[in-house]
Short mmCIF file of C-alpha atoms and ligand atoms in Angstrom, two decimals:
data_model
loop_
_atom_site.label_atom_id
_atom_site.label_comp_id
_atom_site.label_asym_id
_atom_site.label_seq_id
_atom_site.Cartn_x
_atom_site.Cartn_y
_atom_site.Cartn_z
CA MET A 29 83.85 125.11 103.17
CA VAL A 30 86.63 122.70 101.69
CA PRO A 31 85.52 121.49 98.30
CA ALA A 32 83.83 118.49 98.40
CA LYS A 33 85.72 114.68 96.99
CA THR A 34 88.77 115.98 98.79
CA PHE A 35 90.05 113.42 101.30
CA TYR A 36 92.64 113.05 103.74
CA ILE A 37 93.84 109.55 105.69
CA GLU A 38 95.84 108.38 108.16
CA THR A 39 96.61 104.98 109.04
CA PHE A 40 98.27 103.44 112.33
CA GLY A 41 99.56 99.72 112.71
CA CYS A 42 101.00 97.00 110.59
CA GLN A 43 101.99 96.87 107.17
CA MET A 44 98.45 94.81 106.36
CA ASN A 45 97.07 98.17 107.29
CA ALA A 46 99.63 100.33 105.43
CA HIS A 47 98.25 98.60 102.31
CA ASP A 48 94.60 98.52 102.87
CA SER A 49 95.27 102.52 102.74
CA GLU A 50 96.81 102.12 99.38
CA LYS A 51 93.60 100.23 97.94
CA VAL A 52 91.31 102.84 99.72
CA ILE A 53 92.99 105.36 98.35
CA GLY A 54 93.12 104.01 94.66
CA THR A 55 89.30 103.51 95.08
CA LEU A 56 88.46 106.91 96.04
CA ILE A 57 90.80 108.21 93.28
CA ALA A 58 89.10 106.59 90.39
CA ARG A 59 85.74 107.86 92.32
CA GLY A 60 86.75 111.43 91.69
CA TYR A 61 88.52 112.24 95.32
CA THR A 62 91.66 114.10 95.24
CA ARG A 63 93.79 113.95 98.25
CA VAL A 64 94.76 116.45 99.92
CA GLU A 65 97.90 116.77 102.97
CA THR A 66 95.96 117.64 106.16
CA PRO A 67 92.68 116.55 107.29
CA GLU A 68 91.66 120.19 107.44
CA ALA A 69 91.65 120.69 103.45
CA ALA A 70 89.37 117.65 103.51
CA HIS A 71 85.77 116.74 102.98
CA LEU A 72 86.49 113.27 103.92
CA VAL A 73 89.17 112.43 106.75
CA LEU A 74 89.76 108.65 107.43
CA TYR A 75 91.40 107.34 110.18
CA ASN A 76 92.44 103.23 109.25
CA THR A 77 93.21 102.31 112.55
CA CYS A 78 94.67 99.37 114.60
CA SER A 79 93.49 98.03 118.07
CA ILE A 80 96.61 95.70 118.41
CA ARG A 81 96.96 97.70 121.26
CA ASP A 82 94.81 99.87 124.20
CA ARG A 83 97.64 102.30 123.57
CA ALA A 84 96.86 101.93 119.75
CA GLU A 85 93.76 102.24 119.90
CA GLN A 86 93.44 105.19 121.72
CA LYS A 87 95.20 107.50 119.09
CA VAL A 88 92.21 107.25 116.65
CA PHE A 89 89.85 109.33 119.89
CA THR A 90 92.80 111.72 120.48
CA ARG A 91 92.89 112.31 116.80
CA LEU A 92 88.49 112.64 116.18
CA GLY A 93 88.66 114.62 120.04
CA ASN A 94 90.81 117.31 117.99
CA PHE A 95 87.40 117.38 115.51
CA LYS A 96 84.29 117.36 118.06
CA ARG A 97 84.04 121.11 117.14
CA ASP A 98 83.77 120.65 113.37
CA LEU A 99 80.53 118.44 114.11
CA GLY A 100 77.90 120.09 111.99
CA ASN A 101 80.13 121.79 109.02
CA GLY A 102 80.34 119.42 106.78
CA LYS A 103 83.40 117.26 107.19
CA VAL A 104 82.87 113.70 106.93
CA PHE A 105 84.71 111.72 109.44
CA GLY A 106 85.15 108.03 108.42
CA VAL A 107 86.84 105.24 110.98
CA LEU A 108 88.45 102.32 109.17
CA GLY A 109 90.40 98.95 110.18
CA CYS A 110 90.56 97.35 113.17
CA VAL A 111 89.55 99.70 115.82
CA ALA A 112 86.07 100.12 113.64
CA GLN A 113 85.58 96.13 113.35
CA GLN A 114 86.57 95.60 116.95
CA GLU A 115 83.94 98.91 118.53
CA GLY A 116 81.14 98.93 115.37
CA GLU A 117 78.47 101.26 115.96
CA ARG A 118 79.57 102.42 119.18
CA ILE A 119 81.94 104.64 117.69
CA PHE A 120 79.16 106.80 116.79
CA GLU A 121 78.19 107.40 120.27
CA ARG A 122 81.37 108.43 121.21
CA ALA A 123 82.75 110.58 118.53
CA PRO A 124 78.85 111.66 116.93
CA HIS A 125 80.51 113.65 114.21
CA VAL A 126 81.78 110.01 112.17
CA SER A 127 80.04 109.26 109.37
CA LEU A 128 81.63 106.38 108.46
CA VAL A 129 82.72 102.74 110.37
CA ALA A 130 84.11 99.94 108.43
CA GLY A 131 86.17 97.01 109.08
CA SER A 132 88.89 95.76 106.21
CA ALA A 133 86.63 92.63 105.43
CA SER A 134 83.85 95.02 104.21
CA TYR A 135 86.40 97.55 102.23
CA THR A 136 84.87 95.84 98.55
CA ARG A 137 81.99 97.91 99.52
CA LEU A 138 83.39 100.99 99.95
CA PRO A 139 82.42 102.37 96.76
CA GLU A 140 78.76 101.68 97.96
CA MET A 141 79.19 103.58 101.43
CA LEU A 142 81.04 106.30 99.10
CA VAL A 143 77.70 106.70 97.32
CA GLN A 144 75.73 106.41 100.97
CA LEU A 145 77.82 109.07 102.60
CA GLU A 146 78.11 111.37 99.30
CA ALA A 147 73.67 110.92 99.76
CA GLY A 148 73.63 112.96 102.96
CA ASN A 149 74.10 109.25 105.09
CA ARG A 150 75.94 109.61 108.54
CA ARG A 151 75.37 106.34 109.85
CA VAL A 152 77.17 104.00 107.09
CA THR A 153 78.78 100.73 108.05
CA GLY A 154 80.79 97.70 107.15
CA LEU A 155 81.01 95.17 109.70
CA LYS A 156 80.30 92.39 108.60
CA LEU A 157 83.49 89.71 109.12
CA GLU A 158 81.74 86.99 107.90
CA THR A 159 83.15 86.61 104.17
CA ASN A 160 85.29 84.85 101.26
CA GLU A 161 85.90 87.98 100.01
CA THR A 162 89.88 89.05 100.11
CA PHE A 163 90.06 93.04 99.26
CA ASP A 164 91.39 92.44 95.57
CA THR A 165 91.23 95.29 93.35
CA PRO A 166 93.25 96.76 90.59
CA LEU A 167 93.27 100.76 91.89
CA VAL A 168 96.07 100.41 94.65
CA ARG A 169 97.78 103.53 94.73
CA ARG A 170 101.23 102.56 95.69
CA ASP A 171 103.36 104.85 98.09
CA ASN A 172 106.43 103.54 97.24
CA PRO A 173 107.90 103.82 93.90
CA HIS A 174 110.27 100.78 94.13
CA ARG A 175 109.03 98.31 96.77
CA ALA A 176 105.07 96.91 96.59
CA TYR A 177 102.75 95.37 99.02
CA ILE A 178 100.64 92.08 97.52
CA THR A 179 98.32 90.39 99.97
CA ILE A 180 98.21 87.25 99.05
CA ILE A 181 95.92 86.21 102.58
CA GLU A 182 93.56 88.13 104.92
CA GLY A 183 92.30 87.36 107.81
CA CYS A 184 93.40 84.83 111.16
CA ASP A 185 92.23 81.35 112.10
CA LYS A 186 94.46 81.04 114.87
CA SER A 187 93.06 82.10 118.74
CA CYS A 188 95.89 83.26 120.30
CA ALA A 189 94.76 84.41 123.58
CA TYR A 190 96.40 88.00 123.86
CA CYS A 191 95.29 88.70 120.33
CA VAL A 192 92.27 91.57 118.56
CA VAL A 193 93.05 90.08 115.20
CA PRO A 194 91.02 87.20 114.66
CA PHE A 195 88.24 89.24 116.12
CA THR A 196 89.33 92.50 113.74
CA ARG A 197 90.30 90.73 110.44
CA GLY A 198 87.84 87.99 110.16
CA PRO A 199 88.45 84.31 109.46
CA GLU A 200 91.77 83.57 106.97
CA ARG A 201 90.99 84.17 103.28
CA SER A 202 93.82 82.81 100.45
CA ARG A 203 93.76 84.82 96.80
CA THR A 204 93.95 82.41 94.21
CA SER A 205 97.63 82.17 92.89
CA GLU A 206 96.63 82.79 89.53
CA SER A 207 95.69 86.10 90.94
CA VAL A 208 98.81 86.46 92.95
CA MET A 209 101.09 85.82 89.91
CA ALA A 210 99.00 88.16 87.78
CA GLU A 211 99.73 90.89 90.24
CA ALA A 212 103.50 89.92 90.32
CA ARG A 213 104.00 90.36 86.38
CA ARG A 214 101.93 93.61 86.49
CA LEU A 215 103.99 95.09 89.24
CA ALA A 216 107.28 93.73 87.83
CA ASP A 217 106.41 94.94 84.27
CA GLN A 218 105.74 98.74 85.88
CA GLY A 219 109.19 98.73 86.91
CA PHE A 220 108.94 97.00 91.08
CA GLY A 221 111.52 95.55 91.72
CA GLU A 222 110.53 94.36 95.40
CA ILE A 223 107.79 92.81 96.20
CA GLN A 224 106.55 92.41 99.89
CA LEU A 225 104.19 89.08 100.09
CA LEU A 226 101.76 89.91 103.08
CA GLY A 227 99.35 88.53 105.20
CA GLN A 228 98.49 87.76 109.18
CA ASN A 229 99.83 84.46 108.86
CA VAL A 230 101.12 84.95 105.51
CA ASN A 231 102.79 81.19 105.73
CA SER A 232 99.30 79.49 106.25
CA TYR A 233 98.41 80.72 102.18
CA ARG A 234 96.54 78.02 101.02
CA ASP A 235 95.90 78.73 97.13
CA PRO A 236 91.89 78.14 96.64
CA SER A 237 92.22 77.30 93.30
CA ALA A 238 93.02 73.66 91.76
CA ALA A 239 96.05 74.27 91.18
CA ALA A 240 96.45 74.11 95.04
CA TRP A 241 100.21 75.82 95.72
CA ASP A 242 101.20 76.11 99.01
CA PHE A 243 103.34 78.81 100.29
CA ALA A 244 106.62 77.35 99.61
CA THR A 245 105.44 77.20 95.83
CA LEU A 246 104.24 80.83 95.78
CA LEU A 247 107.25 81.86 96.99
CA ALA A 248 109.41 79.90 94.60
CA ARG A 249 106.90 81.04 91.58
CA VAL A 250 106.94 84.80 92.80
CA ALA A 251 110.93 84.98 92.71
CA GLU A 252 111.11 83.91 89.02
CA VAL A 253 109.14 86.73 87.73
CA THR A 254 111.18 88.33 85.42
CA GLY A 255 112.36 91.93 86.98
CA ILE A 256 111.90 91.19 90.40
CA ARG A 257 115.30 91.42 92.60
CA ARG A 258 114.18 90.78 95.71
CA VAL A 259 110.78 89.31 97.46
CA ARG A 260 109.96 89.60 101.53
CA TYR A 261 107.18 88.24 103.34
CA THR A 262 105.51 89.41 105.89
CA THR A 263 104.32 87.76 108.82
CA SER A 264 104.95 84.18 109.82
CA HIS A 265 103.33 82.03 111.98
CA PRO A 266 106.34 79.32 113.86
CA ARG A 267 103.52 76.62 113.36
CA ASP A 268 103.72 76.61 109.99
CA PHE A 269 107.06 77.40 108.94
CA VAL A 270 108.16 74.42 107.39
CA LYS A 271 111.13 72.69 106.03
CA ALA A 272 109.54 74.03 101.84
CA ILE A 273 109.88 77.70 102.89
CA VAL A 274 113.52 77.42 103.97
CA GLU A 275 114.33 74.85 101.14
CA ALA A 276 112.85 77.66 98.68
CA MET A 277 114.72 80.40 99.80
CA ASP A 278 118.24 78.48 99.81
CA ARG A 279 117.15 78.09 95.65
CA ASN A 280 116.28 81.23 95.04
CA PRO A 281 118.23 84.53 96.16
CA VAL A 282 115.88 86.93 94.71
CA LEU A 283 114.01 85.54 98.14
CA CYS A 284 115.71 87.88 100.86
CA ASP A 285 117.80 86.37 103.08
CA HIS A 286 115.40 87.46 106.13
CA VAL A 287 112.62 85.98 107.84
CA HIS A 288 110.25 87.33 111.04
CA LEU A 289 109.48 84.90 113.50
CA PRO A 290 107.63 86.19 116.10
CA VAL A 291 107.65 84.27 119.18
CA GLN A 292 106.23 85.99 122.00
CA SER A 293 107.39 84.28 124.86
CA GLY A 294 110.49 81.49 125.59
CA SER A 295 108.62 79.72 128.26
CA THR A 296 106.81 76.51 126.90
CA ARG A 297 104.19 76.71 130.12
CA ILE A 298 103.69 80.67 128.87
CA LEU A 299 103.27 79.31 125.36
CA GLY A 300 100.45 77.15 125.81
CA ALA A 301 98.66 79.55 128.04
CA MET A 302 99.13 81.92 124.76
CA ASP A 303 97.83 79.18 122.86
CA ARG A 304 100.39 79.55 120.27
CA LEU A 305 100.46 75.85 119.04
CA TYR A 306 104.08 75.11 119.64
CA THR A 307 106.53 74.58 122.56
CA ARG A 308 110.03 76.66 123.31
CA ASP A 309 111.57 73.22 121.68
CA GLU A 310 109.46 73.10 118.38
CA TYR A 311 110.12 76.90 117.78
CA LEU A 312 114.11 76.71 117.96
CA ALA A 313 114.11 73.57 115.93
CA ARG A 314 112.47 76.42 113.30
CA ILE A 315 115.23 78.33 114.08
CA GLU A 316 117.52 75.07 113.87
CA LEU A 317 116.35 74.68 109.97
CA LEU A 318 117.01 78.27 109.46
CA LYS A 319 121.19 78.12 110.85
CA THR A 320 121.79 75.52 108.82
CA ALA A 321 120.66 76.63 105.56
CA LYS A 322 122.87 77.41 102.95
CA ARG A 323 122.77 81.19 103.01
CA PRO A 324 123.15 82.98 106.61
CA TYR A 325 119.42 84.36 107.14
CA SER A 326 118.53 87.35 109.30
CA ILE A 327 115.99 86.00 112.01
CA THR A 328 113.72 88.80 113.58
CA THR A 329 110.68 88.35 116.69
CA ASP A 330 107.88 90.05 118.13
CA ILE A 331 107.97 89.03 122.18
CA ILE A 332 105.15 89.69 124.53
CA VAL A 333 106.35 90.09 128.98
CA GLY A 334 103.86 90.38 131.06
CA PHE A 335 101.75 87.98 129.75
CA PRO A 336 99.02 86.84 132.76
CA GLY A 337 100.70 84.04 134.68
CA GLU A 338 104.50 85.25 133.23
CA THR A 339 106.48 84.11 136.58
CA GLU A 340 110.38 85.41 136.82
CA GLU A 341 111.67 81.95 136.13
CA ASP A 342 109.04 82.48 132.52
CA PHE A 343 110.86 85.86 131.65
CA GLN A 344 114.58 84.36 132.10
CA GLN A 345 113.28 81.64 129.78
CA THR A 346 112.97 84.38 127.31
CA LEU A 347 115.43 85.91 127.99
CA ASP A 348 117.57 82.60 127.55
CA LEU A 349 115.87 82.57 124.02
CA LEU A 350 117.33 85.40 122.58
CA ASP A 351 120.53 84.69 123.44
CA ARG A 352 120.35 81.22 122.04
CA VAL A 353 119.09 82.54 119.12
CA GLN A 354 120.46 86.00 119.10
CA PHE A 355 117.80 87.79 116.56
CA ASP A 356 118.92 90.57 114.15
CA ALA A 357 116.23 92.70 115.75
CA LEU A 358 113.36 92.20 117.81
CA PHE A 359 109.98 94.30 118.44
CA SER A 360 108.96 93.76 122.36
CA PHE A 361 105.59 94.50 123.69
CA LYS A 362 104.01 94.91 127.51
CA TYR A 363 101.00 92.63 127.02
CA SER A 364 98.28 95.16 127.29
CA PRO A 365 94.93 93.10 127.86
CA ARG A 366 92.17 93.48 124.81
CA PRO A 367 88.10 93.10 123.84
CA ASN A 368 87.10 89.67 123.38
CA THR A 369 89.99 87.77 124.30
CA ALA A 370 90.62 84.57 125.99
CA ALA A 371 93.01 86.27 128.13
CA LEU A 372 91.11 89.09 129.42
CA ALA A 373 89.59 86.40 132.01
CA MET A 374 92.84 84.85 133.15
CA PRO A 375 93.71 85.80 136.58
CA ASP A 376 97.57 86.54 138.45
CA ALA A 377 98.29 89.90 135.41
CA VAL A 378 101.13 91.22 136.06
CA PRO A 379 101.54 94.50 137.47
CA ASP A 380 102.85 97.72 134.78
CA GLU A 381 105.88 98.34 137.17
CA GLU A 382 106.83 95.03 136.35
CA LYS A 383 106.31 94.35 132.73
CA GLN A 384 107.58 97.62 132.52
CA ARG A 385 111.22 95.87 134.08
CA ARG A 386 110.86 92.92 131.56
CA LEU A 387 110.24 95.23 128.27
CA ALA A 388 113.25 97.35 129.91
CA ILE A 389 115.53 94.23 130.47
CA VAL A 390 114.55 92.43 127.12
CA GLN A 391 115.40 95.86 125.59
CA GLU A 392 118.80 96.31 126.89
CA LYS A 393 119.92 93.00 125.68
CA GLN A 394 118.89 93.05 122.41
CA ARG A 395 120.62 95.91 121.95
CA SER A 396 124.48 94.51 123.12
CA ILE A 397 123.11 91.90 121.09
CA GLN A 398 122.96 93.76 118.19
CA ILE A 399 125.80 96.04 118.82
CA ARG A 400 127.96 92.98 118.45
CA ARG A 401 126.16 91.48 115.85
CA ASN A 402 126.12 94.75 113.93
CA ALA A 403 130.24 95.35 114.52
CA GLU A 404 131.32 92.27 112.87
CA ARG A 405 129.66 93.34 109.38
CA ILE A 406 132.07 95.95 109.07
CA GLY A 407 134.76 95.66 106.25
CA ALA A 408 131.92 93.20 104.19
CA VAL A 409 130.58 94.53 101.17
CA GLU A 410 126.49 94.50 100.66
CA GLU A 411 123.70 95.10 98.06
CA VAL A 412 121.80 97.44 99.10
CA LEU A 413 118.20 98.92 97.61
CA VAL A 414 118.19 102.90 98.12
CA GLU A 415 115.27 103.89 99.65
CA GLY A 416 115.61 107.55 100.99
CA ARG A 417 118.48 109.94 101.31
CA ASN A 418 119.24 112.24 104.82
CA GLN A 419 120.01 115.41 103.21
CA ALA A 420 120.88 117.07 106.60
CA LEU A 421 123.93 114.08 106.89
CA GLY A 422 124.64 113.55 103.27
CA GLN A 423 123.72 110.22 103.27
CA TRP A 424 121.78 107.96 101.35
CA ILE A 425 119.56 105.52 103.08
CA GLY A 426 119.64 102.00 101.48
CA ARG A 427 118.43 98.77 102.64
CA THR A 428 120.14 95.07 102.78
CA THR A 429 118.93 91.65 101.78
CA ASP A 430 118.74 90.54 104.97
CA ASN A 431 116.24 94.08 106.23
CA HIS A 432 119.34 95.46 107.80
CA ILE A 433 118.95 99.85 107.14
CA LEU A 434 123.19 101.00 105.45
CA ASN A 435 123.68 104.82 105.68
CA PHE A 436 125.48 105.27 102.93
CA THR A 437 128.05 108.35 100.90
CA HIS A 438 128.83 108.37 97.60
CA SER A 439 132.66 108.81 96.05
CA ASP A 440 131.01 109.81 93.28
CA PRO A 441 129.49 113.50 93.61
CA ALA A 442 127.82 113.27 90.36
CA ALA A 443 126.07 110.70 91.92
CA GLU A 444 122.77 112.64 92.01
CA ASN A 445 119.36 110.59 91.68
CA LEU A 446 120.53 107.15 93.45
CA LEU A 447 116.81 106.12 94.64
CA GLY A 448 115.69 102.70 93.87
CA ARG A 449 119.12 101.58 92.73
CA TYR A 450 120.68 98.77 93.57
CA LEU A 451 124.40 99.66 94.79
CA ALA A 452 127.29 97.83 96.32
CA VAL A 453 128.32 99.50 99.63
CA ARG A 454 131.45 98.64 101.87
CA VAL A 455 130.20 98.84 105.47
CA THR A 456 132.78 101.07 107.52
CA ARG A 457 130.65 101.71 111.22
CA SER A 458 128.06 100.24 113.09
CA GLY A 459 125.38 101.35 115.80
CA PRO A 460 122.99 98.80 117.60
CA ASN A 461 120.45 100.05 114.60
CA SER A 462 122.02 100.56 111.45
CA LEU A 463 125.08 100.35 109.32
CA VAL A 464 127.02 102.99 108.03
CA GLY A 465 129.26 103.13 105.02
CA GLU A 466 130.59 104.14 101.34
CA SER A 467 129.47 103.04 98.15
CA THR A 468 131.97 102.54 94.90
CA SER A 469 129.39 101.37 92.29
CA VAL A 470 130.08 102.91 89.21
CA VAL A 471 126.78 105.33 88.74
N1 5AD B 8 99.82 93.13 124.16
C1 5AD B 8 100.77 93.59 123.63
N2 5AD B 8 101.73 92.90 122.38
C2 5AD B 8 100.80 92.63 121.58
N3 5AD B 8 100.60 92.18 120.43
C3 5AD B 8 99.46 91.30 119.79
N4 5AD B 8 98.26 91.50 120.95
C4 5AD B 8 98.99 92.15 121.99
C5 5AD B 8 98.52 92.49 123.18
N5 5AD B 8 97.34 92.02 123.87
C6 5AD B 8 102.16 92.01 119.65
C7 5AD B 8 102.54 90.46 119.02
C8 5AD B 8 102.57 90.20 117.93
C9 5AD B 8 102.50 91.71 117.64
C10 5AD B 8 102.27 92.46 116.14
O1 5AD B 8 102.00 92.72 118.22
O2 5AD B 8 104.09 90.52 119.49
O3 5AD B 8 103.28 89.67 117.27
FE1 SF4 B 9 97.05 96.58 113.98
FE2 SF4 B 9 96.70 94.11 114.28
FE3 SF4 B 9 95.06 95.62 112.46
FE4 SF4 B 9 97.64 95.44 111.95
S1 SF4 B 9 96.05 93.84 111.56
S2 SF4 B 9 96.12 97.04 112.34
S3 SF4 B 9 98.65 95.01 113.90
S4 SF4 B 9 95.23 94.86 115.20
#
């Protein structure tokens, strides 16, 4: 038997989930639990799950399947996050060794749920979605010593026809600006140089307090906190991506030179069917705000291919949009039908081979765009935050303000530990997904 009050957690999905796990870990540690590195060594095994596409959802059931034989040997399994919210108590039927099923809107009740588990209750749930609460806890255990996430808004009030998120994360709830600012100042005092503001739709942020800040104001104020050198935010919805945001970024270079603005499709007809609340031209007008701004901004996006009814002509519109915008990176996905969503009932499903073909074409086009754009940077000197080390290659891994990975060597062999440092690096080579360079910064 492994010691009680040991836990293991594996996280799937987006940064919101990654940050939720940091809060869950902090809450468990505050209750006297110890984190262990393998599920075998743990008494409590938690999976913080993602259900954005079917493949993500299946992962947790594969993991749980590996432990069926543990039924009854005292280990306690918990499913957290989006699959938990979506499947609810059905998980107990499908995986009878699971004792806890809780969605992210219930994590403020985690201490109570732990008490129930500790008392031997084997059917503990947290599945309420109608909430005004955010999981706003001081007990966060942050993984990265240099970059810290801050949740500013949870949930989603949009209703994109393909998306489970409104069903798994509940209605939109913003944190007060006072609470966000207090956390930003605390993190700066603790030495975090980079802050990443998180939300399903960060730019729909609306301060619920009397101060009533909008997202652009919050961005500007966080960037002014002493000690903070970089501020990023993700994810933005194009409909709410207003000029004031670009103006705030233009005014203060602490706000990083990067915007992730998921377009999903280049066809106005498909955007309408997806209920995205903007047309192709409206999206391109948002891009124009960035292209005519005071600094060059890196723009990245998400694309779904094979949404029901997507014709070859619609698809060509997406390819044309990629040519026009010249994104710096792109995440592309085959449409995956999800429970509860409006698109489930839509006719004219695109066959899987056709989705696969379109996906390959998108990825190939984007690859050549990135090869060309990255090659243009050879010779430039860029500031990086050093995030890691590749011992095998003798390289340090840095990230530029516009979110490119720049792997580099340092001319001074005395440069022993550069992690967390900001250095100037000259770009010497480029590939489709990263840059390579040399730093001569004094260390
Ligand atoms: N099928 C495929 N991709 C999806 N995404 C969201 N829902 C689906 C789905 N049902 C993609 C979108 C979103 C990203 C996080 O995942 O592109 O921006
Ligand atoms: Fe996955 Fe979406 Fe849930 Fe994030 S919010 S974990 S992407 S389903």
